[in-house]
């Protein structure tokens, strides 16, 4: 993990110590969205076996609204604003049973940049169902 991302991981842990005390990111991916080019994030649930119990999304530039839809029920969609410079933590039911995505229409600015952090389970440790 590059030093700048290790430092960001430490800042996130300090911002939410009760939730992130044991969180150490083992992978991170950045996404640079362009509204003008039609970019979006298709609805999905991050891999339940490979991504661990927490998903952290740090919004760096540009606001967005993420839409959550339940994976197995007809619960109404839930729209969550993600302002720039915000940290979103997915855990529990939201992490494992709700799909999340961002429609192109939900990118108010032309550009959004975010980094998603994951802690992959170590080999031999129990995995979430």
Short mmCIF file of C-alpha atoms in Angstrom, two decimals:
data_model
loop_
_atom_site.label_atom_id
_atom_site.label_comp_id
_atom_site.label_asym_id
_atom_site.label_seq_id
_atom_site.Cartn_x
_atom_site.Cartn_y
_atom_site.Cartn_z
CA UNK A 1 0.00 0.00 0.00
CA UNK A 2 1.50 3.40 -0.91
CA UNK A 3 2.48 5.58 2.07
CA UNK A 4 -0.14 8.25 1.25
CA UNK A 5 -2.92 5.62 1.44
CA UNK A 6 -1.54 4.20 4.69
CA UNK A 7 -1.69 7.74 6.10
CA UNK A 8 -5.30 8.11 4.88
CA UNK A 9 -6.16 4.79 6.55
CA UNK A 10 -4.79 6.14 9.84
CA UNK A 11 -6.82 9.36 9.51
CA UNK A 12 -9.99 7.38 8.83
CA UNK A 13 -9.36 5.17 11.87
CA UNK A 14 -8.89 8.29 14.00
CA UNK A 15 -12.16 9.76 12.66
CA UNK A 16 -14.21 6.68 13.61
CA UNK A 17 -12.21 4.75 16.23
CA UNK A 18 -15.14 2.72 17.57
CA UNK A 19 -15.88 1.33 14.09
CA UNK A 20 -12.41 1.23 12.57
CA UNK A 21 -10.05 0.36 15.44
CA UNK A 22 -9.07 -2.94 13.81
CA UNK A 23 -9.38 -1.81 10.17
CA UNK A 24 -6.22 -1.82 8.10
CA UNK A 25 -6.81 -1.49 4.38
CA UNK A 26 -5.10 -4.13 2.27
CA UNK A 27 -6.39 -2.77 -1.01
CA UNK A 28 -7.59 0.54 -2.39
CA UNK A 29 -8.94 1.60 -5.74
CA UNK A 30 -9.57 5.08 -7.04
CA UNK A 31 -12.37 5.94 -9.44
CA UNK A 32 -12.42 9.14 -11.47
CA UNK A 33 -15.95 9.77 -12.78
CA UNK A 34 -16.79 12.15 -15.62
CA UNK A 35 -20.46 13.08 -15.89
CA UNK A 36 -19.90 14.43 -19.40
CA UNK A 37 -18.52 11.05 -20.53
CA UNK A 38 -21.51 9.18 -19.07
CA UNK A 39 -19.66 7.53 -16.18
CA UNK A 40 -21.65 5.81 -13.44
CA UNK A 41 -21.27 3.03 -10.88
CA UNK A 42 -23.52 0.08 -11.66
CA UNK A 43 -25.50 -1.36 -8.76
CA UNK A 44 -23.61 -4.17 -7.04
CA UNK A 45 -22.65 -5.76 -3.73
CA UNK A 46 -18.89 -5.97 -3.27
CA UNK A 47 -17.64 -9.55 -3.25
CA UNK A 48 -18.91 -11.10 -0.03
CA UNK A 49 -15.94 -13.48 0.30
CA UNK A 50 -13.01 -11.31 -0.77
CA UNK A 51 -13.75 -7.86 0.58
CA UNK A 52 -14.19 -8.38 4.33
CA UNK A 53 -16.90 -6.98 6.64
CA UNK A 54 -16.23 -3.27 6.01
CA UNK A 55 -16.07 -1.18 2.85
CA UNK A 56 -14.87 2.43 3.19
CA UNK A 57 -15.43 5.01 0.48
CA UNK A 58 -13.65 8.34 0.70
CA UNK A 59 -15.15 11.01 -1.57
CA UNK A 60 -12.41 13.42 -2.60
CA UNK A 61 -13.83 15.60 -5.36
CA UNK A 62 -17.40 16.17 -6.46
CA UNK A 63 -20.62 15.34 -4.66
CA UNK A 64 -22.75 12.33 -5.59
CA UNK A 65 -25.84 10.47 -4.45
CA UNK A 66 -25.55 6.73 -3.96
CA UNK A 67 -28.66 4.61 -4.37
CA UNK A 68 -29.08 1.47 -2.27
CA UNK A 69 -31.46 -1.31 -3.30
CA UNK A 70 -32.05 -4.42 -1.20
CA UNK A 71 -30.58 -7.51 -2.79
CA UNK A 72 -33.43 -9.88 -1.82
CA UNK A 73 -36.53 -7.88 -0.92
CA UNK A 74 -38.78 -5.22 -2.35
CA UNK A 75 -37.71 -2.59 0.16
CA UNK A 76 -37.80 0.88 -1.39
CA UNK A 77 -34.48 2.26 -2.64
CA UNK A 78 -32.54 4.49 -0.25
CA UNK A 79 -30.64 7.48 -1.63
CA UNK A 80 -27.62 8.65 0.36
CA UNK A 81 -25.82 11.94 -0.37
CA UNK A 82 -22.02 11.61 -0.55
CA UNK A 83 -20.59 15.12 -0.33
CA UNK A 84 -17.00 15.69 -1.35
CA UNK A 85 -14.58 15.11 1.53
CA UNK A 86 -16.95 12.63 3.21
CA UNK A 87 -16.28 9.11 4.45
CA UNK A 88 -18.88 6.39 3.95
CA UNK A 89 -18.59 3.14 5.91
CA UNK A 90 -20.58 0.11 4.77
CA UNK A 91 -21.00 -2.68 7.33
CA UNK A 92 -23.50 -5.29 8.47
CA UNK A 93 -26.78 -5.56 6.58
CA UNK A 94 -25.91 -2.68 4.23
CA UNK A 95 -22.55 -4.22 3.37
CA UNK A 96 -23.88 -7.69 2.58
CA UNK A 97 -27.56 -7.34 1.56
CA UNK A 98 -27.91 -4.00 -0.22
CA UNK A 99 -26.63 -3.21 -3.70
CA UNK A 100 -25.17 0.24 -4.16
CA UNK A 101 -24.58 2.35 -7.25
CA UNK A 102 -24.36 5.90 -8.56
CA UNK A 103 -26.40 6.93 -11.59
CA UNK A 104 -24.83 9.42 -13.98
CA UNK A 105 -27.72 11.79 -13.21
CA UNK A 106 -26.64 11.70 -9.54
CA UNK A 107 -23.29 13.33 -10.30
CA UNK A 108 -24.05 17.07 -9.98
CA UNK A 109 -20.53 18.18 -10.97
CA UNK A 110 -18.70 17.03 -14.08
CA UNK A 111 -16.02 15.24 -12.02
CA UNK A 112 -16.07 12.98 -8.96
CA UNK A 113 -13.05 11.21 -7.51
CA UNK A 114 -13.29 8.59 -4.77
CA UNK A 115 -11.10 5.91 -3.19
CA UNK A 116 -12.60 2.66 -1.92
CA UNK A 117 -10.69 0.86 0.82
CA UNK A 118 -11.08 -2.81 1.67
CA UNK A 119 -9.49 -5.17 4.18
CA UNK A 120 -9.29 -8.57 2.53
CA UNK A 121 -9.75 -11.47 4.94
CA UNK A 122 -6.54 -13.31 5.66
CA UNK A 123 -6.27 -16.85 4.42
CA UNK A 124 -7.55 -19.30 7.02
CA UNK A 125 -9.81 -16.77 8.77
CA UNK A 126 -13.62 -17.11 8.79
CA UNK A 127 -15.36 -15.28 5.99
CA UNK A 128 -18.70 -13.49 6.11
CA UNK A 129 -21.65 -15.22 4.48
#
